[in-house]
XYZ file of C-alpha atoms in Angstrom:
707
model
C -1.077 116.748 41.325
C -0.777 119.335 38.689
C 1.497 122.151 39.725
C -0.524 125.452 39.722
C 0.730 129.006 39.314
C -1.477 131.068 41.820
C -1.251 134.712 41.352
C -2.492 137.739 43.426
C -1.903 141.385 42.860
C -1.270 141.991 46.362
C -0.839 138.463 47.806
C 0.296 135.593 45.842
C 2.222 135.174 42.520
C 4.451 132.382 41.563
C 4.506 128.577 41.150
C 2.533 126.442 43.557
C 5.141 123.905 44.716
C 3.323 120.707 45.994
C 6.595 118.965 46.494
C 7.035 121.050 49.479
C 3.932 119.635 50.996
C 2.783 116.347 52.609
C -0.181 114.294 51.555
C -3.655 115.699 51.981
C -5.754 114.521 54.756
C -8.700 112.954 53.075
C -10.738 112.382 56.226
C -10.688 115.961 57.598
C -10.166 117.819 54.361
C -7.067 120.111 55.421
C -3.389 119.615 54.458
C -1.019 117.858 56.916
C 1.968 119.948 58.333
C 4.005 121.647 55.687
C 7.882 121.066 55.333
C 9.728 123.928 56.972
C 13.043 124.687 55.221
C 13.860 127.969 56.919
C 14.460 127.254 60.591
C 17.279 124.869 59.886
C 19.209 123.587 56.916
C 17.669 120.185 57.779
C 13.869 120.452 56.905
C 11.071 119.201 59.155
C 7.373 119.131 59.094
C 5.647 121.732 61.309
C 4.579 118.904 63.917
C 8.097 117.888 64.342
C 9.734 121.302 64.755
C 11.412 122.281 67.964
C 11.487 125.784 66.839
C 8.302 128.014 66.473
C 7.714 128.104 62.827
C 4.797 128.216 60.458
C 4.307 128.046 56.689
C 1.842 129.974 54.624
C 1.132 128.197 51.273
C 0.202 129.611 47.969
C -3.563 128.619 48.792
C -3.262 130.589 52.063
C -1.922 133.667 50.362
C -4.546 133.702 47.390
C -7.165 134.583 49.779
C -5.370 137.585 50.993
C -4.352 141.036 49.502
C -2.059 143.541 51.010
C 0.509 146.096 49.543
C 3.112 145.223 52.179
C 4.551 142.114 53.918
C 3.805 143.587 57.281
C 0.016 143.991 56.594
C -0.089 140.666 54.815
C 1.239 138.704 57.813
C -0.209 140.892 60.636
C -2.714 138.310 61.656
C -0.425 135.413 61.979
C 0.256 134.302 65.630
C 3.025 136.338 67.254
C 3.178 138.663 64.262
C 2.397 142.452 64.209
C 3.140 145.306 61.773
C 5.146 148.559 61.836
C 2.613 150.046 59.622
C 4.147 153.197 58.438
C 1.395 153.561 55.914
C 0.116 150.764 53.664
C 3.307 150.620 51.574
C 5.907 150.691 54.308
C 5.134 148.123 56.687
C 7.491 145.449 58.070
C 6.740 142.320 60.037
C 7.242 142.601 63.764
C 7.718 139.322 65.499
C 7.260 138.982 69.268
C 7.628 142.824 69.750
C 10.950 142.801 67.767
C 11.341 144.584 64.304
C 13.857 146.425 62.331
C 17.300 144.958 62.130
C 16.291 142.105 64.453
C 13.807 140.694 61.923
C 15.194 139.443 58.678
C 13.129 139.500 55.617
C 14.499 137.029 53.179
C 14.067 136.374 49.471
C 14.259 132.596 49.131
C 16.949 132.464 51.899
C 19.025 135.485 51.348
C 18.363 139.254 52.385
C 16.131 141.675 50.652
C 19.147 144.078 50.138
C 17.220 147.197 50.707
C 17.061 150.168 53.130
C 14.033 148.970 55.016
C 15.661 148.285 58.360
C 17.208 151.984 58.459
C 13.752 153.597 58.991
C 10.088 152.416 59.317
C 9.093 154.560 56.514
C 11.203 152.519 53.999
C 9.299 149.823 52.320
C 10.787 146.338 51.873
C 11.752 145.558 48.388
C 10.227 142.156 48.517
C 6.814 142.715 47.185
C 4.009 140.426 48.557
C 2.612 140.242 44.950
C 5.583 138.106 44.210
C 4.903 135.649 47.245
C 4.017 131.954 46.414
C 5.003 130.739 49.893
C 6.128 132.252 53.191
C 7.805 130.745 56.117
C 7.812 132.402 59.448
C 10.376 131.656 62.297
C 9.128 133.184 65.455
C 12.132 133.685 67.770
C 16.040 134.005 67.243
C 17.112 132.360 63.749
C 20.448 134.125 63.945
C 22.338 130.660 64.007
C 21.352 130.295 60.293
C 20.867 133.869 58.956
C 23.102 136.074 61.003
C 22.602 138.972 63.531
C 19.871 140.525 61.576
C 17.497 137.515 62.365
C 18.084 137.740 66.092
C 14.193 138.363 66.607
C 12.861 135.955 63.684
C 12.858 135.433 59.973
C 10.199 135.928 57.249
C 11.391 133.910 54.200
C 9.417 134.609 50.941
C 9.609 132.310 48.140
C 8.397 133.639 44.857
C 9.205 130.991 42.196
C 10.971 133.178 39.816
C 13.819 130.584 39.444
C 11.775 127.560 38.502
C 12.817 124.221 40.196
C 10.144 121.847 38.669
C 9.157 121.217 35.038
C 5.560 122.186 34.305
C 3.571 118.929 33.614
C 1.637 120.309 30.750
C 4.601 122.314 29.292
C 3.222 125.726 30.617
C 1.353 126.897 33.706
C 0.194 130.197 34.628
C -2.405 132.537 36.094
C -3.882 135.907 35.770
C -5.461 138.036 38.626
C -7.059 141.351 39.027
C -8.948 143.074 41.938
C -10.726 146.130 42.807
C -10.959 147.601 46.355
C -13.314 150.368 47.642
C -11.485 151.769 50.679
C -8.587 153.316 48.322
C -10.192 153.165 44.864
C -7.503 150.460 44.292
C -6.685 148.576 41.307
C -4.280 145.522 41.222
C -3.265 143.165 38.600
C -0.566 140.625 38.030
C 0.335 137.574 35.910
C 2.986 134.972 35.542
C 3.844 131.674 33.866
C 6.274 128.885 33.676
C 7.047 127.325 30.225
C 9.014 124.303 29.127
C 11.490 125.576 26.457
C 12.890 122.244 25.479
C 14.702 119.002 26.658
C 17.965 117.327 26.054
C 18.029 113.848 27.240
C 16.966 114.064 30.949
C 17.657 117.774 31.265
C 14.885 120.337 30.799
C 15.112 124.178 30.239
C 12.329 126.129 31.942
C 11.586 129.832 31.506
C 9.579 131.977 34.165
C 8.056 135.538 33.513
C 5.875 137.499 35.903
C 4.717 140.993 36.431
C 2.412 143.224 38.565
C 0.858 146.644 38.840
C -0.902 148.230 41.658
C -2.490 151.807 41.951
C -4.165 153.082 45.180
C -5.425 156.297 46.188
C -5.368 157.711 49.808
C -7.401 155.167 52.089
C -10.516 156.045 53.738
C -10.953 156.002 57.833
C -14.079 156.257 59.945
C -13.114 159.520 61.653
C -9.956 161.674 62.371
C -6.536 160.636 61.312
C -5.304 161.758 64.737
C -6.381 159.799 67.889
C -8.402 161.270 70.459
C -5.618 161.080 72.967
C -3.411 162.800 70.496
C -5.699 165.766 69.818
C -6.113 166.177 73.437
C -2.540 166.475 74.011
C -2.224 169.010 71.042
C -5.184 171.029 72.611
C -3.251 170.988 75.941
C -0.131 172.316 74.283
C -2.098 174.872 72.312
C -3.556 176.203 75.621
C 0.128 176.738 76.609
C 0.815 178.835 73.540
C -2.114 180.757 72.950
C -0.289 183.715 71.440
C 1.538 181.540 68.938
C -0.666 181.866 65.886
C 1.558 179.668 63.863
C 0.947 176.928 66.213
C -2.761 177.353 66.130
C -2.724 177.373 62.288
C -0.807 174.066 62.247
C -3.170 172.368 64.519
C -6.148 173.575 62.645
C -4.621 172.063 59.277
C -3.840 168.837 61.089
C -7.656 168.608 62.392
C -8.754 168.608 58.856
C -7.553 165.046 58.162
C -10.765 163.532 58.585
C -12.238 160.559 56.764
C -9.072 159.794 54.867
C -5.374 159.576 55.788
C -3.447 162.007 53.461
C -0.609 160.949 51.529
C -1.163 157.306 51.588
C -1.512 156.670 47.677
C 0.744 153.955 46.156
C 1.665 153.188 42.638
C 3.762 150.100 42.184
C 4.720 147.950 39.332
C 7.550 145.387 38.677
C 8.497 142.214 36.819
C 10.993 139.383 36.717
C 12.281 136.808 34.278
C 14.123 133.687 35.103
C 15.331 130.413 33.673
C 16.439 127.037 35.119
C 18.338 123.987 33.880
C 16.566 121.148 35.526
C 18.126 117.740 35.760
C 17.395 114.381 37.546
C 19.727 115.286 40.389
C 18.745 118.975 40.861
C 18.661 122.237 39.163
C 20.549 125.549 38.617
C 18.802 128.760 37.682
C 19.049 132.673 37.439
C 16.685 135.388 37.506
C 16.479 139.217 36.938
C 14.018 141.444 38.660
C 13.090 145.049 38.788
C 10.497 146.652 41.045
C 9.440 150.418 41.100
C 6.978 152.104 43.610
C 5.988 155.778 44.468
C 4.167 156.054 47.776
C 3.263 158.560 50.259
C 4.482 158.714 53.794
C 1.724 159.896 56.169
C 2.459 162.258 58.953
C 5.896 162.963 57.671
C 6.859 166.727 56.811
C 10.183 168.466 55.880
C 11.514 170.094 59.161
C 12.013 173.762 59.070
C 14.350 175.966 61.038
C 12.242 179.004 62.161
C 13.938 182.247 61.048
C 13.025 185.620 62.848
C 10.684 188.075 61.119
C 7.116 188.098 59.919
C 8.066 187.437 56.375
C 9.737 184.128 56.983
C 7.012 183.060 59.184
C 4.544 183.736 56.464
C 6.719 181.969 54.062
C 6.580 178.906 56.417
C 2.866 178.854 56.755
C 2.417 178.927 53.031
C 4.734 176.160 52.469
C 3.229 174.019 55.406
C 1.047 171.242 53.947
C 2.429 171.328 50.408
C 5.531 169.476 51.398
C 4.181 165.981 52.002
C 6.846 163.592 51.541
C 6.784 160.693 48.939
C 9.140 158.088 48.367
C 10.323 156.907 44.869
C 11.849 153.507 45.161
C 13.592 151.387 42.572
C 15.585 148.205 42.782
C 17.428 146.102 40.278
C 18.157 142.588 41.554
C 19.795 139.508 39.949
C 19.868 136.023 41.718
C 21.320 132.554 41.378
C 19.957 129.489 42.927
C 20.842 125.766 42.646
C 20.649 122.527 44.299
C 22.650 119.248 43.851
C 21.239 115.992 45.231
C 24.227 113.788 44.249
C 26.238 112.239 47.132
C 29.717 113.099 47.148
C 32.099 111.784 49.907
C 30.179 112.521 53.188
C 27.847 115.202 51.535
C 24.445 114.108 50.353
C 22.895 117.521 48.972
C 24.597 120.699 48.262
C 22.591 124.028 47.868
C 23.792 127.387 46.737
C 22.173 130.893 46.655
C 23.583 134.347 45.695
C 21.996 137.723 45.010
C 23.207 141.177 43.943
C 21.001 144.312 44.218
C 21.205 147.838 43.363
C 18.625 149.777 45.254
C 17.808 153.492 45.689
C 14.962 155.594 46.781
C 14.479 159.236 46.717
C 12.338 161.132 49.571
C 10.437 163.873 47.530
C 9.404 166.825 49.379
C 6.941 168.322 47.032
C 8.763 168.525 43.745
C 12.220 168.511 45.241
C 14.448 165.571 46.267
C 15.122 165.802 49.893
C 17.275 162.796 50.488
C 18.462 159.908 48.529
C 19.297 156.602 49.803
C 21.452 154.134 47.890
C 22.318 150.612 48.867
C 24.410 148.274 46.624
C 25.010 144.919 48.035
C 25.272 141.170 47.561
C 24.857 138.157 49.614
C 25.594 134.589 49.074
C 25.349 131.312 51.040
C 26.181 127.569 50.484
C 24.932 124.772 52.531
C 26.015 121.105 52.740
C 23.523 118.551 53.976
C 25.498 115.526 55.044
C 24.778 111.795 54.625
C 22.755 110.080 57.315
C 24.864 108.035 59.729
C 22.630 105.893 61.727
C 20.467 108.024 63.768
C 22.882 111.010 63.148
C 22.593 113.678 60.501
C 24.034 117.083 60.243
C 24.543 120.331 57.838
C 27.105 123.010 57.619
C 26.839 126.136 55.788
C 28.721 129.361 54.941
C 27.331 132.888 54.339
C 28.772 136.214 53.295
C 27.078 139.631 52.646
C 28.433 143.150 51.703
C 26.483 146.288 52.119
C 27.605 149.647 50.612
C 24.853 152.166 52.032
C 24.663 156.028 51.825
C 22.213 158.670 52.408
C 22.510 162.107 50.762
C 20.411 165.096 51.588
C 18.233 166.710 54.401
C 17.602 163.521 56.322
C 21.114 161.898 56.029
C 21.043 161.015 59.705
C 23.307 158.102 59.176
C 26.683 158.588 57.397
C 27.774 156.380 54.461
C 28.916 153.120 55.739
C 30.209 149.809 54.399
C 29.510 146.472 56.171
C 30.959 143.082 55.519
C 29.819 139.953 57.239
C 30.960 136.382 57.173
C 29.285 133.506 58.996
C 29.742 129.883 59.308
C 27.222 127.571 60.924
C 26.504 123.893 61.793
C 23.661 121.862 63.193
C 23.890 118.099 64.411
C 20.748 116.093 65.107
C 20.025 112.714 66.531
C 16.629 111.042 65.915
C 14.729 108.106 66.919
C 11.315 107.067 66.547
C 10.088 109.091 69.476
C 13.127 111.497 70.287
C 14.472 114.444 68.474
C 17.883 116.101 69.731
C 19.546 119.165 67.930
C 22.590 121.129 68.653
C 23.661 124.155 66.577
C 26.203 126.847 66.521
C 27.435 129.842 64.526
C 30.357 132.034 64.312
C 30.086 135.459 62.791
C 32.500 138.291 62.078
C 31.045 141.729 61.094
C 33.271 144.749 60.058
C 31.494 148.144 59.760
C 33.059 151.340 58.645
C 31.765 155.030 58.220
C 34.676 156.579 56.673
C 33.244 160.041 56.498
C 33.306 160.275 60.335
C 36.439 158.082 60.688
C 34.631 155.381 62.614
C 34.879 151.668 62.292
C 33.943 148.689 64.400
C 34.495 144.844 64.141
C 32.597 142.187 66.125
C 32.932 138.527 66.609
C 29.731 136.818 67.600
C 29.081 133.330 68.873
C 25.721 131.744 68.896
C 24.606 128.310 70.182
C 21.441 126.343 70.991
C 20.357 122.947 72.033
C 17.007 121.415 71.671
C 15.088 118.266 72.569
C 11.707 116.893 71.206
C 9.646 113.920 72.224
C 6.662 112.267 70.699
C 5.012 110.463 73.318
C 2.434 109.199 70.791
C 1.606 109.900 67.321
C -0.748 112.656 68.067
C 1.605 114.718 70.210
C 5.041 116.451 69.953
C 6.832 118.539 72.870
C 9.993 120.490 72.097
C 12.107 122.506 74.307
C 15.074 124.740 72.912
C 17.758 126.483 74.922
C 19.779 129.359 73.340
C 22.346 131.836 73.679
C 22.653 134.303 70.705
C 24.867 137.413 70.064
C 23.918 140.352 67.866
C 26.386 142.868 66.335
C 24.883 146.480 66.508
C 23.480 147.733 63.150
C 25.435 150.648 61.558
C 22.401 152.961 62.162
C 22.680 152.219 65.886
C 26.442 152.991 65.969
C 26.682 155.922 63.636
C 23.443 157.962 63.589
C 23.684 161.576 64.396
C 20.893 163.804 62.533
C 17.275 164.546 62.332
C 14.930 161.605 61.487
C 11.729 163.103 60.687
C 10.001 159.822 59.984
C 9.999 159.189 63.847
C 10.140 162.954 64.713
C 13.329 162.469 66.488
C 16.936 163.676 66.461
C 18.558 160.299 66.489
C 21.893 159.778 68.005
C 24.061 156.651 67.866
C 26.616 155.230 70.143
C 29.827 154.068 68.420
C 31.078 152.339 71.597
C 27.994 149.838 71.589
C 28.963 146.248 72.230
C 27.280 142.973 71.281
C 23.653 142.299 72.324
C 23.427 139.008 74.173
C 20.157 136.925 74.397
C 19.802 133.811 76.637
C 16.499 132.033 76.460
C 14.186 129.120 76.424
C 11.379 128.414 73.910
C 8.963 125.588 74.236
C 6.562 124.306 71.670
C 3.573 121.801 71.926
C 1.801 120.232 68.774
C -1.272 118.147 69.051
C -3.715 116.436 66.692
C -6.583 114.513 68.247
C -9.176 113.475 65.454
C -10.634 116.775 63.963
C -8.763 119.085 66.370
C -5.175 120.265 66.109
C -3.353 122.750 68.226
C 0.051 124.556 68.793
C 1.233 126.296 71.792
C 4.548 128.222 71.947
C 6.003 129.761 74.886
C 9.202 131.886 75.117
C 11.289 133.633 77.781
C 14.434 135.710 76.724
C 16.632 137.581 78.871
C 18.816 140.281 76.992
C 22.205 141.729 78.112
C 22.709 145.187 76.405
C 19.438 145.136 74.464
C 19.842 148.245 72.147
C 16.757 150.636 72.123
C 16.100 154.032 70.923
C 15.362 156.135 74.066
C 14.514 159.863 74.406
C 16.863 161.734 76.789
C 14.843 164.752 77.421
C 16.950 167.224 75.395
C 16.092 168.874 71.995
C 18.149 169.342 68.889
C 16.837 171.190 65.851
C 13.653 171.537 67.657
C 13.139 167.893 67.635
C 13.393 165.481 70.874
C 16.795 163.693 71.137
C 16.595 159.983 71.020
C 19.740 158.045 71.690
C 20.641 154.499 71.035
C 21.454 153.210 74.307
C 21.993 149.501 75.745
C 19.815 148.300 78.742
C 19.125 144.724 80.165
C 15.617 143.730 79.096
C 13.196 140.636 79.337
C 10.780 139.522 76.797
C 8.333 136.853 77.499
C 5.033 135.475 75.960
C 3.301 132.956 74.194
C 1.166 132.070 70.863
C -1.493 129.492 70.829
C -3.762 128.311 68.089
C -6.378 125.629 67.543
C -7.973 124.240 64.423
C -11.093 122.005 64.422
C -13.168 120.415 61.643
C -16.616 120.827 63.040
C -19.342 119.156 60.808
C -20.549 118.877 57.244
C -23.910 119.892 55.960
C -25.356 120.659 52.610
C -22.216 119.977 50.724
C -20.102 122.378 52.860
C -17.270 121.187 55.406
C -17.228 123.511 58.187
C -14.110 124.439 60.332
C -13.064 126.821 62.993
C -9.734 128.581 64.113
C -8.826 130.335 67.165
C -5.544 132.013 68.107
C -4.182 134.014 71.058
C -0.834 135.804 71.414
C 0.906 137.822 74.104
C 4.258 139.608 74.620
C 5.488 141.260 77.705
C 8.697 143.335 77.148
C 10.337 145.346 79.984
C 13.657 146.850 80.702
C 15.085 145.604 83.928
C 15.730 149.084 85.281
C 13.927 151.724 83.329
C 10.556 150.768 82.559
C 8.684 149.192 79.436
C 10.010 148.625 75.915
C 8.377 150.939 73.585
C 5.793 149.915 70.824
C 5.031 146.407 71.953
C 1.778 144.625 70.674
C -1.085 143.931 73.205
C -2.909 140.775 73.899
C -4.758 139.808 70.774
C -7.148 137.013 69.671
C -8.308 136.120 66.298
C -11.479 133.824 65.790
C -12.407 132.391 62.450
C -15.113 130.124 60.920
C -14.902 128.781 57.305
C -17.463 126.519 55.193
C -15.751 124.907 52.216
C -17.472 123.238 49.030
C -16.441 122.254 45.616
C -17.869 125.571 44.231
C -18.247 128.001 47.174
C -16.189 128.898 50.226
C -17.471 131.196 52.885
C -15.162 132.677 55.697
C -15.572 134.904 58.561
C -13.013 136.221 61.323
C -12.972 138.516 64.217
C -9.739 140.016 65.399
C -9.714 141.546 69.095
C -6.841 143.669 70.347
C -6.735 144.799 73.964
C -5.541 148.231 75.041
C -1.971 148.650 75.375
C -1.315 150.851 78.540
C 2.154 149.403 79.226
C 4.061 152.078 77.510
C 7.408 153.779 77.296
C 8.214 157.447 78.060
C 6.815 159.775 75.374
C 4.312 157.175 74.331
C 0.413 157.527 74.517
C -1.746 154.398 75.437
C -3.437 152.510 72.519
C -7.079 151.729 72.592
C -8.276 148.218 71.905
C -10.401 147.276 68.850
C -12.354 144.601 67.135
C -12.215 143.953 63.416
C -14.712 141.813 61.572
C -13.749 140.394 58.089
C -15.877 138.380 55.700
C -15.079 136.691 52.534
C -16.935 134.624 49.901
C -15.232 132.628 46.836
C -17.079 131.263 43.983
C -15.539 128.760 41.624
C -17.920 128.248 38.747
C -16.270 125.189 37.379
C -15.615 123.512 40.730
C -12.102 122.824 42.415
C -10.581 121.157 39.208
C -11.032 124.433 37.062
C -8.943 127.446 37.455
C -11.536 130.306 37.529
C -12.602 131.808 40.801
C -14.142 134.959 42.079
C -13.909 136.379 45.517
C -15.779 139.033 47.363
C -14.211 140.364 50.534
C -15.339 142.751 53.242
C -12.658 143.799 55.586
C -13.392 145.840 58.609
C -17.173 145.434 58.085
C -18.117 147.670 61.172
C -15.746 150.455 59.990
C -13.962 150.497 63.335
C -11.067 152.696 64.231
C -7.985 150.481 65.023
C -4.465 151.641 65.790
C -1.508 149.413 66.130
C 0.511 150.013 69.279
C 3.680 148.730 67.296
C 3.510 151.623 64.923
C 5.277 155.050 65.243
C 2.269 156.618 63.421
C -0.528 155.045 65.586
C -1.665 158.411 66.777
C -1.812 159.965 63.222
C -2.557 156.914 61.037
C -5.236 154.337 61.949
C -5.749 151.210 59.869
C -7.980 151.445 56.857
C -11.758 151.685 57.351
C -14.385 149.530 55.665
C -13.152 147.920 52.450
C -14.928 146.039 49.827
C -12.662 143.964 47.575
C -13.502 142.043 44.408
C -10.846 139.551 42.889
C -10.857 137.644 39.846
C -8.505 134.734 39.289
C -7.846 132.507 36.366
C -5.357 129.718 36.026
C -4.194 127.698 33.001
């Protein structure tokens, strides 16, 4: 099969890597399970994975288009989004986000400031993604404390690992969208530069551009419940003219969500030396974006006197906050498949990044966030010994973070972390057994406030899988993991306007310990395939940001505190090849997911997604594909203090793709209609759910050409 370079201005860019996939199922017309390389150093097909994992291939991604990873993955089973506007949206897995979900760039961290605050975008742009692997549940055994809730591993192909068959492969893609007057474009290629014997030299280049205005919505930006709460508060302050004026200004946000425009661009070059037993390559990448943060305003301390009040009123509304983000990144990747002693394969990965973003309040720089860091890992896959096999790895990462300015709620801090992990497997024709462990040492220091902490974390897991027949796989995994608290949880002390809170850390926090059980069931019977995952996790000293009822700088005080908590739930999905008619193969998909999260002694965990289902129907032919889907989310009324309930919603999406030359030609045109009924939809997982709903009806036209 010819390797394709599929590209999307907001969804897919990079080399399609068929060596990751198993053979195509000719009878039913859909690919078999993809090989998973993220959940464990020892790769497994999806249908033989004890952990709950999923692969999105280049073909999956090519039909989507979003400006952030959170929105790109939001409809996957068990995945939601933090949605702090269309640019700043991180994946949330099973109700866990922030420092508990690790976004990886081909196996190592994104090296940015996205875990510090929900209004900070992830530096891994979905325009670069060619393949994404999602691990639902703790992956801290292989990727450290920041993967305690799950992993999103993005592979972008900027370091080639294969030689293009025709000497050069590439693609161009451009799209237009109506909801935000958006323009998106991207392009990339792999080229064979030359050969020396069995060794090949391959060059990779890519680039993307995105320009979107404020997006449209079907009604008010503020929710009905939020407006009612504001009116009740206004009634208590009838003599406060400043308050009346502020409320009137906010009510004017109708039909669009102000300050949600995005301009983003970036590019990368890479090169690899590819030889019969592996490859070694390097890349350099730069990304730049300027985006608005909705519902985010600079905080003023009120001064006495009419003149000062007038000045505040005049400035109000002019100081919308925009973020100017830039990252330079350099990477090394290699793999050697030449046995040596007891080692069969050696993999290395290293990355260094210099990240900065400035929060612009009008024309002024309010706060600057800088993060310089590097991360490296090496894995040794051992030779098989009978039915036994194993792998061992080492990981080290360094982060030097500082925030300077009005919102420097976390002091400058330096974190160093070292980890060693191992996995042992025993496998027969029908049985799969796995045990794994990790030791991790973390040093965190905030010199300016004379605080430092060190943590030693130990994590273990044991899993058992059985295939009673060739169509069914059942897996059970027991785990105990430890997570060191993030620097923000330890050292924060200041106003954080993105969350409208004065955040206070606790430098005495200890390790967070999770004990849990996960089950997975995969089945395939004729044209029907299904997967069901269930999980139950008991947390000791689960760290959460909780209001304490006090105020500081006219903001409610939220403290990072440790409470015992329980998370439980499930994900289920089924696919069916229904019938063929008129040259079309018709298939259907259904999924359902649910999370219940509660503190043992103090109510519900905040910002948990509700029960949700997604139903899809697709008809494919050699020239035309038609797809429709319905997403239904229930009301979320199991809420924490200071939260408002979130109404349920139903979103309808339609898409049609035309390939003039058929499947063997690289030209395609896609017309998509998202949120066809122009429904108001708000995510319970978002801090901004009551001031920034999801976009309204959007018509998107995309042209893609491959060569």
